[in-house]
Coordinates of C-alpha atoms in Angstrom, one line a residue:
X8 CA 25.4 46.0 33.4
X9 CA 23.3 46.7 30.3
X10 CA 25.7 43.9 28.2
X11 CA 24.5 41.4 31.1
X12 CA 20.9 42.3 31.2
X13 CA 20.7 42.0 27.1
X14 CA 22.9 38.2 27.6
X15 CA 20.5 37.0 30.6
X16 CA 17.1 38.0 28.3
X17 CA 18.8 36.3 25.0
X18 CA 19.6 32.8 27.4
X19 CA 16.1 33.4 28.3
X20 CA 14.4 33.6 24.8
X21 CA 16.3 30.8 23.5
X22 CA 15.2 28.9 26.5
X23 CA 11.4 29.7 26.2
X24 CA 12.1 29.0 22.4
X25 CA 13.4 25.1 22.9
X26 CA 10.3 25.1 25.5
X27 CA 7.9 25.5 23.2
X28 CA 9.3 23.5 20.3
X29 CA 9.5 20.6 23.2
X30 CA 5.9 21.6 23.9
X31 CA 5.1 21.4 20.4
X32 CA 6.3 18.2 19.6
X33 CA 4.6 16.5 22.4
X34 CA 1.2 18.3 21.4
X35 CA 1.9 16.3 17.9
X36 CA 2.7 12.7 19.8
X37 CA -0.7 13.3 21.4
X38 CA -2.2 14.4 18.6
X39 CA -3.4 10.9 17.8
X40 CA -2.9 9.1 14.3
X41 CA -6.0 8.3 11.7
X42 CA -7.0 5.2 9.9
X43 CA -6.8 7.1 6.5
X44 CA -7.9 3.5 4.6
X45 CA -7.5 0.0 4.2
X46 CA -6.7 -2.8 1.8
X47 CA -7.0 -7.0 1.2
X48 CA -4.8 -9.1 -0.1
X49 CA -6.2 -12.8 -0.3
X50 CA -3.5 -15.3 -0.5
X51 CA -3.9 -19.3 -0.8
X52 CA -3.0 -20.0 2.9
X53 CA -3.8 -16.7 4.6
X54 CA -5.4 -13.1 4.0
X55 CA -3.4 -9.6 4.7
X56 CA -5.6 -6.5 5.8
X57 CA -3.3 -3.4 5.8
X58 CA -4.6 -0.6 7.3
X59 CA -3.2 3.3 6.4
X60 CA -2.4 5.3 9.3
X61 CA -1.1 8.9 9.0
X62 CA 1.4 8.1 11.8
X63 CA 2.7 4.9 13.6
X64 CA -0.2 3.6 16.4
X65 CA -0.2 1.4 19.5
X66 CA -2.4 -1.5 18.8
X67 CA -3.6 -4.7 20.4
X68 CA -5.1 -7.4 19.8
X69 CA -7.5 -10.8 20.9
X70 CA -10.0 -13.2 19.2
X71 CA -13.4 -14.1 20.7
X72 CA -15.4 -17.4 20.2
X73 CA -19.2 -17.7 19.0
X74 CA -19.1 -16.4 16.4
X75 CA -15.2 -16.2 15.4
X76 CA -14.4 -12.6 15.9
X77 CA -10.8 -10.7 15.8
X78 CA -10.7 -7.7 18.0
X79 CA -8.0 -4.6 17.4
X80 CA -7.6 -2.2 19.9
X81 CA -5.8 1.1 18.7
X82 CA -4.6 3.7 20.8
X83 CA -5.3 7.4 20.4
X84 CA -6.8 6.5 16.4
X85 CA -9.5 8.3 15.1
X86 CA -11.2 6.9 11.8
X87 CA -11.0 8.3 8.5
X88 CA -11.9 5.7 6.1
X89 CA -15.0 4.5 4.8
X90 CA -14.7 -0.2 4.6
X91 CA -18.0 -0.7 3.4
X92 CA -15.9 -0.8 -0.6
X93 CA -13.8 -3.2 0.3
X94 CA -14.4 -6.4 -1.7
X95 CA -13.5 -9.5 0.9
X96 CA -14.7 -12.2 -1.1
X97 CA -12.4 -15.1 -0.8
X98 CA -11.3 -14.2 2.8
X99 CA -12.5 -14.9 5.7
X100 CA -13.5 -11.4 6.8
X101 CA -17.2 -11.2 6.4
X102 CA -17.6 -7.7 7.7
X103 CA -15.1 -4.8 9.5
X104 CA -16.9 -2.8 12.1
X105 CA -15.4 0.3 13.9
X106 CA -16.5 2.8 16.8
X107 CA -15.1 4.5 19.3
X108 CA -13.4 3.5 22.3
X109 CA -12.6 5.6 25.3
X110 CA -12.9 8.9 23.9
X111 CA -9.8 8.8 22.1
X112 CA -8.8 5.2 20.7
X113 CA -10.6 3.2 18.5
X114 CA -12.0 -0.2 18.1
X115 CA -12.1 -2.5 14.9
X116 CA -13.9 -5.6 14.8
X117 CA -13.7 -8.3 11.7
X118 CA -16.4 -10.6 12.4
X119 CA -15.2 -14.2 11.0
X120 CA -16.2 -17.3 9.2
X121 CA -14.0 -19.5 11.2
X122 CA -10.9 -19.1 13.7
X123 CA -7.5 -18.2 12.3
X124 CA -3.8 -17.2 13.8
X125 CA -3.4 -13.9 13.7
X126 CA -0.1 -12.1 13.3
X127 CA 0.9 -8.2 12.9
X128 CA 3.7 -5.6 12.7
X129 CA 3.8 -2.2 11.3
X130 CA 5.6 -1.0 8.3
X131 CA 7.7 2.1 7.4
X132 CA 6.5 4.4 4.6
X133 CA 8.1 3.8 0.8
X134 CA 7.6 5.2 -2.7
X135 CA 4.1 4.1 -2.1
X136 CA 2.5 4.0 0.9
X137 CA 2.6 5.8 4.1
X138 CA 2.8 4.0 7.4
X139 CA 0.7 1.1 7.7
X140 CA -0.6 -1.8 10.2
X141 CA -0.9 -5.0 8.4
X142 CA -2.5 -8.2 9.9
X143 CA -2.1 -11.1 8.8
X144 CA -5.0 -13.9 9.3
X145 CA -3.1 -17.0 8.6
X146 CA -4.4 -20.5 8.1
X147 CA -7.3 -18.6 6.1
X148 CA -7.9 -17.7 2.2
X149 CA -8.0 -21.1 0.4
X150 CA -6.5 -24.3 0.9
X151 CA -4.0 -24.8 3.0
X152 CA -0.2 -26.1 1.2
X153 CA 0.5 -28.8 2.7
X154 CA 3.7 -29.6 5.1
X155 CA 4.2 -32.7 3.3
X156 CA 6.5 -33.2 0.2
X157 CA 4.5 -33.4 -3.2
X158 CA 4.7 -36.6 -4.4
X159 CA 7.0 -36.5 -7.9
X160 CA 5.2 -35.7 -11.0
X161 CA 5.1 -39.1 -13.4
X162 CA 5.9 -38.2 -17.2
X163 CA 3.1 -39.4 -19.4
X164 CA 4.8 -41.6 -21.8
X165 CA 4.3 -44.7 -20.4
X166 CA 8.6 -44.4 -19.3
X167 CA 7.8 -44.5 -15.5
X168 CA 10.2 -42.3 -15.1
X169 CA 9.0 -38.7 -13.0
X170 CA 9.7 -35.1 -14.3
X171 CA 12.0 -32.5 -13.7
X172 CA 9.9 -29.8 -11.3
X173 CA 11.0 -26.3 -11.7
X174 CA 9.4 -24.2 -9.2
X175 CA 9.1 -20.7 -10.9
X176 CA 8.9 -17.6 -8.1
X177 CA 7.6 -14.2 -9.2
X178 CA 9.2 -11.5 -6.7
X179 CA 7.1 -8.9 -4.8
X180 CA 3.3 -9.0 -4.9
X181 CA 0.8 -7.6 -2.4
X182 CA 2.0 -5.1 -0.5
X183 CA 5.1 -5.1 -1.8
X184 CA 4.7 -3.2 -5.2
X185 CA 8.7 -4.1 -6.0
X186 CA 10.2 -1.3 -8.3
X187 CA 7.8 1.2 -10.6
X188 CA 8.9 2.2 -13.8
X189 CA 8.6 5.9 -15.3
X190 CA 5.5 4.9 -17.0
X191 CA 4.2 3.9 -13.9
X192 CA 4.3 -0.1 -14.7
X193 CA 4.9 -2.0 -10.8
X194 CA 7.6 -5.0 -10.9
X195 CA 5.2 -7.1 -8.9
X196 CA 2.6 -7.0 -12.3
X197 CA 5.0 -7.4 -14.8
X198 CA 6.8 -10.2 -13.2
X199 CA 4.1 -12.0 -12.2
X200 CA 3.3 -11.9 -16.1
X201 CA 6.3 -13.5 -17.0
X202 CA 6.0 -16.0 -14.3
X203 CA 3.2 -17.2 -15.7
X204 CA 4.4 -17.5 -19.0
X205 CA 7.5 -19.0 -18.2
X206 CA 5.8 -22.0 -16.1
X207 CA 3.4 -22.2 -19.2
X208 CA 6.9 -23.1 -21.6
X209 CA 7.9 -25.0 -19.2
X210 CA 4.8 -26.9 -19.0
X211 CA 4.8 -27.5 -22.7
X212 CA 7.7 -29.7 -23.1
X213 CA 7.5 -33.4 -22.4
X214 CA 9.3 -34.4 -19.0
X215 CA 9.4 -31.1 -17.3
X216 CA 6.7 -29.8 -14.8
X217 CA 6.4 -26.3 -13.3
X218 CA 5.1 -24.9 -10.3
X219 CA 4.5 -21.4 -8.8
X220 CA 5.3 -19.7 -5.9
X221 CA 2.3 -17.5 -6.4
X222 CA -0.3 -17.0 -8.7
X223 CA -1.8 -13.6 -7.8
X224 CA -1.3 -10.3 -6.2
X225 CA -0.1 -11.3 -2.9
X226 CA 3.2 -11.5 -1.0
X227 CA 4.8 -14.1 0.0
X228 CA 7.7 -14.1 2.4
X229 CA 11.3 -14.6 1.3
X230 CA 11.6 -18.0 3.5
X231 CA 8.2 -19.3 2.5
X232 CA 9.3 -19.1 -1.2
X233 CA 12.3 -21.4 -0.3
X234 CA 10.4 -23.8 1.8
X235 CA 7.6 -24.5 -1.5
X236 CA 10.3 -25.3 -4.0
X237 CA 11.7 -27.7 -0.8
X238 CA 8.0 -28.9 -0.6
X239 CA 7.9 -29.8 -4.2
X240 CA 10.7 -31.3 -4.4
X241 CA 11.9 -29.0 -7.1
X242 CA 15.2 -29.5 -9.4
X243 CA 15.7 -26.0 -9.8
X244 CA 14.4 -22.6 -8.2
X245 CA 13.8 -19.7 -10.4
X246 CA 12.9 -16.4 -9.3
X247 CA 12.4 -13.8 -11.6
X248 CA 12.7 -9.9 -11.1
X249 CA 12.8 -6.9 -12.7
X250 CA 16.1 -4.8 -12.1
X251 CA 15.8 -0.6 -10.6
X252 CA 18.1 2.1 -10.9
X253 CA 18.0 5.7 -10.0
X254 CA 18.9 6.8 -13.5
X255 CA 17.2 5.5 -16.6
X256 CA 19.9 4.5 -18.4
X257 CA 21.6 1.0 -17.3
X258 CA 19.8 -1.5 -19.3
X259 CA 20.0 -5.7 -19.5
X260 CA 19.5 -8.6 -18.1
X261 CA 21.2 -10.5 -15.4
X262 CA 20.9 -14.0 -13.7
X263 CA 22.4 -14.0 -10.2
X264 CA 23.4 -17.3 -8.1
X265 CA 23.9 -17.7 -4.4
X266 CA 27.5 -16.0 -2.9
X267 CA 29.8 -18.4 -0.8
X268 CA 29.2 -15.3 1.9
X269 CA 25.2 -16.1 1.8
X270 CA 26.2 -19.6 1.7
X271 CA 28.4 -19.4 4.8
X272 CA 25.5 -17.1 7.2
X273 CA 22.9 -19.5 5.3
X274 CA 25.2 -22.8 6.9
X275 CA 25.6 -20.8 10.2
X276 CA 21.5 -20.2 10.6
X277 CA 21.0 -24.0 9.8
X278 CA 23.3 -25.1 12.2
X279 CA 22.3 -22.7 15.0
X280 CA 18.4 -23.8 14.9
X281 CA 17.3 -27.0 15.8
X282 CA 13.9 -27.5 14.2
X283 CA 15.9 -27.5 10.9
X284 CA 17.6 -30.5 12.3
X285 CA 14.5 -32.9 11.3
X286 CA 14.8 -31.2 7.6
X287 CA 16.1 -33.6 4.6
X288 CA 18.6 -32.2 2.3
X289 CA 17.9 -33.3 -1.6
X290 CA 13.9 -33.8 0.1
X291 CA 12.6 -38.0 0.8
X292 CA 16.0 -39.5 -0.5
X293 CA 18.5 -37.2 1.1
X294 CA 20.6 -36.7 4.1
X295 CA 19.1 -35.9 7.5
X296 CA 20.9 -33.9 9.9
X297 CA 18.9 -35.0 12.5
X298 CA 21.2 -37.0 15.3
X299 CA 24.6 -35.7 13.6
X300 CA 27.0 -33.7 15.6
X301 CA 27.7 -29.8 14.6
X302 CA 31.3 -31.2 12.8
X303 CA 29.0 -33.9 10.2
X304 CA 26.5 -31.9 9.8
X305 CA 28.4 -28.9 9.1
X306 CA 30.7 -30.9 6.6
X307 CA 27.1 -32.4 4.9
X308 CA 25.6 -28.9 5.0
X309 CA 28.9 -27.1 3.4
X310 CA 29.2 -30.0 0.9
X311 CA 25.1 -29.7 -0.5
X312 CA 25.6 -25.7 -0.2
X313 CA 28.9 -26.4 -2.5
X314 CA 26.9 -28.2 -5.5
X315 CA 23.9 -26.4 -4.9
X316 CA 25.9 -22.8 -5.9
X317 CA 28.2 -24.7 -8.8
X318 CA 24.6 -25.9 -10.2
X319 CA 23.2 -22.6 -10.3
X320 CA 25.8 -20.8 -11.7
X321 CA 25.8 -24.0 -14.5
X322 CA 22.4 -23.5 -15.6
X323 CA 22.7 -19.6 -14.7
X324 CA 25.3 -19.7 -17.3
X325 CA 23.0 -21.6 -19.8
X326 CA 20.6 -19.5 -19.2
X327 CA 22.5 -16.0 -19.7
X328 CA 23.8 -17.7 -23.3
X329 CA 20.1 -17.6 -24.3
X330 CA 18.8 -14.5 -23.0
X331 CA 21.8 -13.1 -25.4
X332 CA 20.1 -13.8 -28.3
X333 CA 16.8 -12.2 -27.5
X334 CA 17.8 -8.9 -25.3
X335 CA 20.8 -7.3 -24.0
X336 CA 23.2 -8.8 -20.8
X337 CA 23.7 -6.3 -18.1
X338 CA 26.5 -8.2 -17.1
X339 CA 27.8 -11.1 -19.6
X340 CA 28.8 -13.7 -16.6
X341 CA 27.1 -15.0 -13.5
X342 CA 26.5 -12.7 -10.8
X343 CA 26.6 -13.9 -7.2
X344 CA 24.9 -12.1 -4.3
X345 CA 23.3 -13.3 -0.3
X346 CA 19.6 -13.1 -2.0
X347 CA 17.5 -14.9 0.7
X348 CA 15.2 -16.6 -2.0
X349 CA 18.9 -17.8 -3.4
X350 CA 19.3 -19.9 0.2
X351 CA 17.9 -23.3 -0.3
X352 CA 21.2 -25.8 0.3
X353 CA 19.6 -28.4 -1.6
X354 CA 18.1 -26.6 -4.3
X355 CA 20.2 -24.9 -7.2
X356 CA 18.5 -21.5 -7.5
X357 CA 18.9 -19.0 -10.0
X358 CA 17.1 -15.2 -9.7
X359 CA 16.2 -13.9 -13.4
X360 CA 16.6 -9.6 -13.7
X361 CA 14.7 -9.4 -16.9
X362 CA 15.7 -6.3 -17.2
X363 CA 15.8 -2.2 -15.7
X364 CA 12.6 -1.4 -15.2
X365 CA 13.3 2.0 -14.7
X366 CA 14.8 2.5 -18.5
X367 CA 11.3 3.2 -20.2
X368 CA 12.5 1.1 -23.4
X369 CA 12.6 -2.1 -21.5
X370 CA 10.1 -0.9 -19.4
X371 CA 8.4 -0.7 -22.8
X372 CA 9.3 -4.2 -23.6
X373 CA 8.1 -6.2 -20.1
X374 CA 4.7 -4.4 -20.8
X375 CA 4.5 -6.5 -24.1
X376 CA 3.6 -10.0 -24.1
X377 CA 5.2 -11.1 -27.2
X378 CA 8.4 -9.7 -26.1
X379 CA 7.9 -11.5 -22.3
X380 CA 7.0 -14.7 -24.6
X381 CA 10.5 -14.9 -26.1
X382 CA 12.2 -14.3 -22.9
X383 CA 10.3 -17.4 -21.1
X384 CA 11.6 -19.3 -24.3
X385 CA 15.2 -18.1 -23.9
X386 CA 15.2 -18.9 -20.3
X387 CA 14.0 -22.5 -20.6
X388 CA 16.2 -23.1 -23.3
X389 CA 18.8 -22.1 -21.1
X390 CA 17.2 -24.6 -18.2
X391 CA 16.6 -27.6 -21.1
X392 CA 20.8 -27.2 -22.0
X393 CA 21.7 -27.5 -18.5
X394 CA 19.3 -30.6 -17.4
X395 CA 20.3 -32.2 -21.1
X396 CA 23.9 -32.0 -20.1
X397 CA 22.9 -33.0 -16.4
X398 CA 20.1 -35.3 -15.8
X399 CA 18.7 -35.9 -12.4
X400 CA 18.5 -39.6 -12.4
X401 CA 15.0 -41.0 -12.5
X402 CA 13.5 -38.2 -14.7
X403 CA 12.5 -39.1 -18.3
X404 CA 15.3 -36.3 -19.8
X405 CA 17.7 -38.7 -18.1
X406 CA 16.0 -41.7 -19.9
X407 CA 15.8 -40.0 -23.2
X408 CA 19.4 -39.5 -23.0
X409 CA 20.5 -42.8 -22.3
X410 CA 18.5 -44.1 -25.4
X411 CA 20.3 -41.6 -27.3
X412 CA 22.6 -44.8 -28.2
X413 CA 26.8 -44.1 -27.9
X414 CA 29.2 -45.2 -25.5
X415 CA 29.3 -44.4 -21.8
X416 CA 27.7 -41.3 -20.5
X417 CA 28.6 -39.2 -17.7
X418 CA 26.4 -38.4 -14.4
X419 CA 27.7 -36.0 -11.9
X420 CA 26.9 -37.2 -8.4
X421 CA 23.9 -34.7 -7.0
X422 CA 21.9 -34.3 -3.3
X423 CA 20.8 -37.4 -1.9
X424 CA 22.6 -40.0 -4.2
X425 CA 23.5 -43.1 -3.5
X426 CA 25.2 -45.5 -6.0
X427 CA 22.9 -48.0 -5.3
X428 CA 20.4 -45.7 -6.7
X429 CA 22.4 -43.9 -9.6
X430 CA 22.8 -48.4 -10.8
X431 CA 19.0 -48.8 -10.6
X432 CA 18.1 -45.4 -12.4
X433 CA 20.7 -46.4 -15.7
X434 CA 20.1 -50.0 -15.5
X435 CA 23.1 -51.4 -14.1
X436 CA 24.2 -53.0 -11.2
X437 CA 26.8 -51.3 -8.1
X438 CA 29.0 -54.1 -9.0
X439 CA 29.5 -52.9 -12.6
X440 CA 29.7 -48.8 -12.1
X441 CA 32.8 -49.8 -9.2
X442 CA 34.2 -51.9 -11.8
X443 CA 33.7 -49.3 -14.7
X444 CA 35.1 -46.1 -12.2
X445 CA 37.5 -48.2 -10.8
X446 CA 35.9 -47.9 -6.9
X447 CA 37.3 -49.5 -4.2
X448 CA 33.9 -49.1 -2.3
X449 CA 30.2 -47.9 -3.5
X450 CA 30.4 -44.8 -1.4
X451 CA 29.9 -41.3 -3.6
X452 CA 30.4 -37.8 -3.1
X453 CA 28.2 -35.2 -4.1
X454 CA 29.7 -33.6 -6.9
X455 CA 31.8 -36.3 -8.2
X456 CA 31.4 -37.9 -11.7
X457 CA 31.1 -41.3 -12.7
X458 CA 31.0 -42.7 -16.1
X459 CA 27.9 -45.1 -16.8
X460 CA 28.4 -47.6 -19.1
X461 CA 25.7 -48.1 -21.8
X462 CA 22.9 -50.5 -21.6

């Protein structure tokens, strides 16, 4: 009897313990979260306000007219923050308010210089931050990038002919601090640095233009980055990064291309969404998949994908040959991974790992700009072999080559060619390059090379 009474109590404390642990952790849910602080991050063609919270929150929100004003509503929030230091100056916040709202949740108020589309989502803590609401007030910041192609870029030699555009990307930015090395430098700085310098190389050289992705400390989506090199019509996509490990020893660089898997998902997203159906592949002059059947435009889509991935890993390879002579190679070929930045069908795109970031010598190194100075070098040398061996047609490398003098040259059929085209850009007629190739037809594959003869 006593062995039963001693069971029954011990069922019963272990009861009354899981209880009050039950009891406890529902006093903590209503416990309520705080605003613990808050930060901007202008952007050309929208603003993000994160908010710190000490816990995840229920929010909603809703604009009101005259004036513009963006109301959020969040649930069981007390404030513990203090907005009047935050600089908004190029936003279009021109003051937060905050007060109380039915005893327990709280009310934030941006009062606005104009209407914009606002958009928001919570994010999980990291190295960091803690959790956080972001907002995003889109359409606002600066001027808006336009949906329309940029027109090409006109070299300045009197040739006619346009410029090769190479739209540089520098990773991270914003919220997203990327990877932070032992001394405490943030891959979204250091990259940004070399960005910059690189597109200023690049600008330097007669027939090449560069353009970037972003220019300050701001994110910008994965897709986005994608969609401005399509909206420059760029030749070639560079983003560059700074590699991470958990140890501070692996060191080098590494150039990375598109993988036939990311190619393959990349095909299958196309396919499956319609608005991409309007979209051009190789930009004004390409191939629309607008009206084709899933079978053609499957075939078009697999075939741009195909050149697009054996064009990065040619100028990849260029590139790695001359990042060789100023730093070591983590890895001495082409490495080939489903980055999302890497997914443009039309565009061959290359992502730069200047190095490990986490070893504090090279860590060391991307803090210095004489050392990010010769890397930009290295890298456009890499991008000037490949485009000297490869010329898109039209572009004044591609003139500069054929007044190089010599015998027939080669062209390699890219995006959007025609050989109507390829015959006007050399100088020739169709006629003469079926007659030279020994065609049957003027019809061209993308990939395919043809020999021009000289003028």
């Amino acid at each position: 009897m006593g062995k039963y009474i001693s069971r029954s109590r011990g069922r019963w404390a272990i009861r009354a313990l899981q209880v009050f642990a039950l009891l406890a952790v529902c006093w903590q849910a209503n416990a309520g979260a705080d605003i613990e602080g808050a930060r901007v991050w202008p952007a050309p063609d929208h603003t993000r306000l994160v908010f710190d919270t000490s816990a995840p929150v229920e929010h909603n929100i809703f604009a009101l007219n005259n004036p513009s004003r963006l109301v959020i509503d969040i649930s069981n929030t007390g404030m513990d923050a203090d907005f009047s230091s935050l600089d908004l100056s190029g936003t279009p916040i021109q003051r937060i308010r905050t007060a109380p709202r039915n005893g327990t949740d709280l009310r934030v108020v941006l009062d606005l210089n104009g209407d914009v589309q606002p958009r928001s989502f919570q994010l999980e803590p990291n190295q960091q931050y803690g959790h956080r609401l972001v907002l995003d007030l889109l359409g606002s910041g600066g001027a808006s990038r336009s949906e329309e192609p940029a027109r090409p870029t006109l070299s300045d030699n009197g040739s006619g002919q346009r410029d090769i555009i190479v739209v540089v990307d520098a990773g991270h930015g914003g919220e997203d601090p990327g990877a932070t090395g032992p001394a405490g430098t943030r891959e979204k700085d250091v990259v940004l640095r070399l960005a910059r310098t690189l597109a200023e190389v690049i600008e330097s050289q007669p027939g090449y233009t560069a353009r970037l992705t972003r220019d300050g400390d701001y994110y910008i989506d994965l897709r986005s980055r994608t969609l401005l090199a399509r909206r420059h019509n760029a030749d070639l996509f560079v983003s560059v990064h700074a590699d991470a490990f958990n140890t501070a020893q692996p060191r080098g660089a590494s150039v990375f291309a598109l993988s036939q898997r990311g190619a393959t998902s990349e095909t299958a997203r196309w396919l499956a969404r319609s608005e991409n159906r309007s979209d051009l592949i190789g930009g004004s002059g390409g191939v629309s998949l607008d009206g084709k059947d899933d079978t053609l435009a499957g075939v078009l889509l697999d075939l741009s994908m195909t050149a697009s991935i054996n064009a990065s890993i040619g100028v990849g390879d260029y590139v790695l040959r001359n990042l060789e002579q100023v730093t070591r190679l983590h890895k001495s070929g082409v490495e080939q991974a489903s980055f999302v930045v890497l997914k443009s069908p039309d565009i061959p795109s290359i992502l730069v790992e200047a190095g490990f970031i986490s070893n504090p010598q090279e860590e060391r190194n991307l803090g210095s700009a004489n050392y990010r100075q010769q890397l930009a070098r290295a890298v456009f040398k890499g991008i000037e072999d490949y485009f000297h061996q490869t010329p898109p047609p039209g572009t004044l490398v591609a003139w500069q080559k054929r007044q190089e003098g010599g015998g027939a040259s080669h062209y390699r059929i890219q995006r959007g060619d025609t050989l109507s085209a390829v015959a006007r850009d050399n100088r020739t007629t169709v006629r003469e390059l079926m007659q030279y190739n020994g065609l049957s037809d003027d019809r061209v594959v993308v990939g395919q090379t043809i020999r021009i003869p000289a003028s």
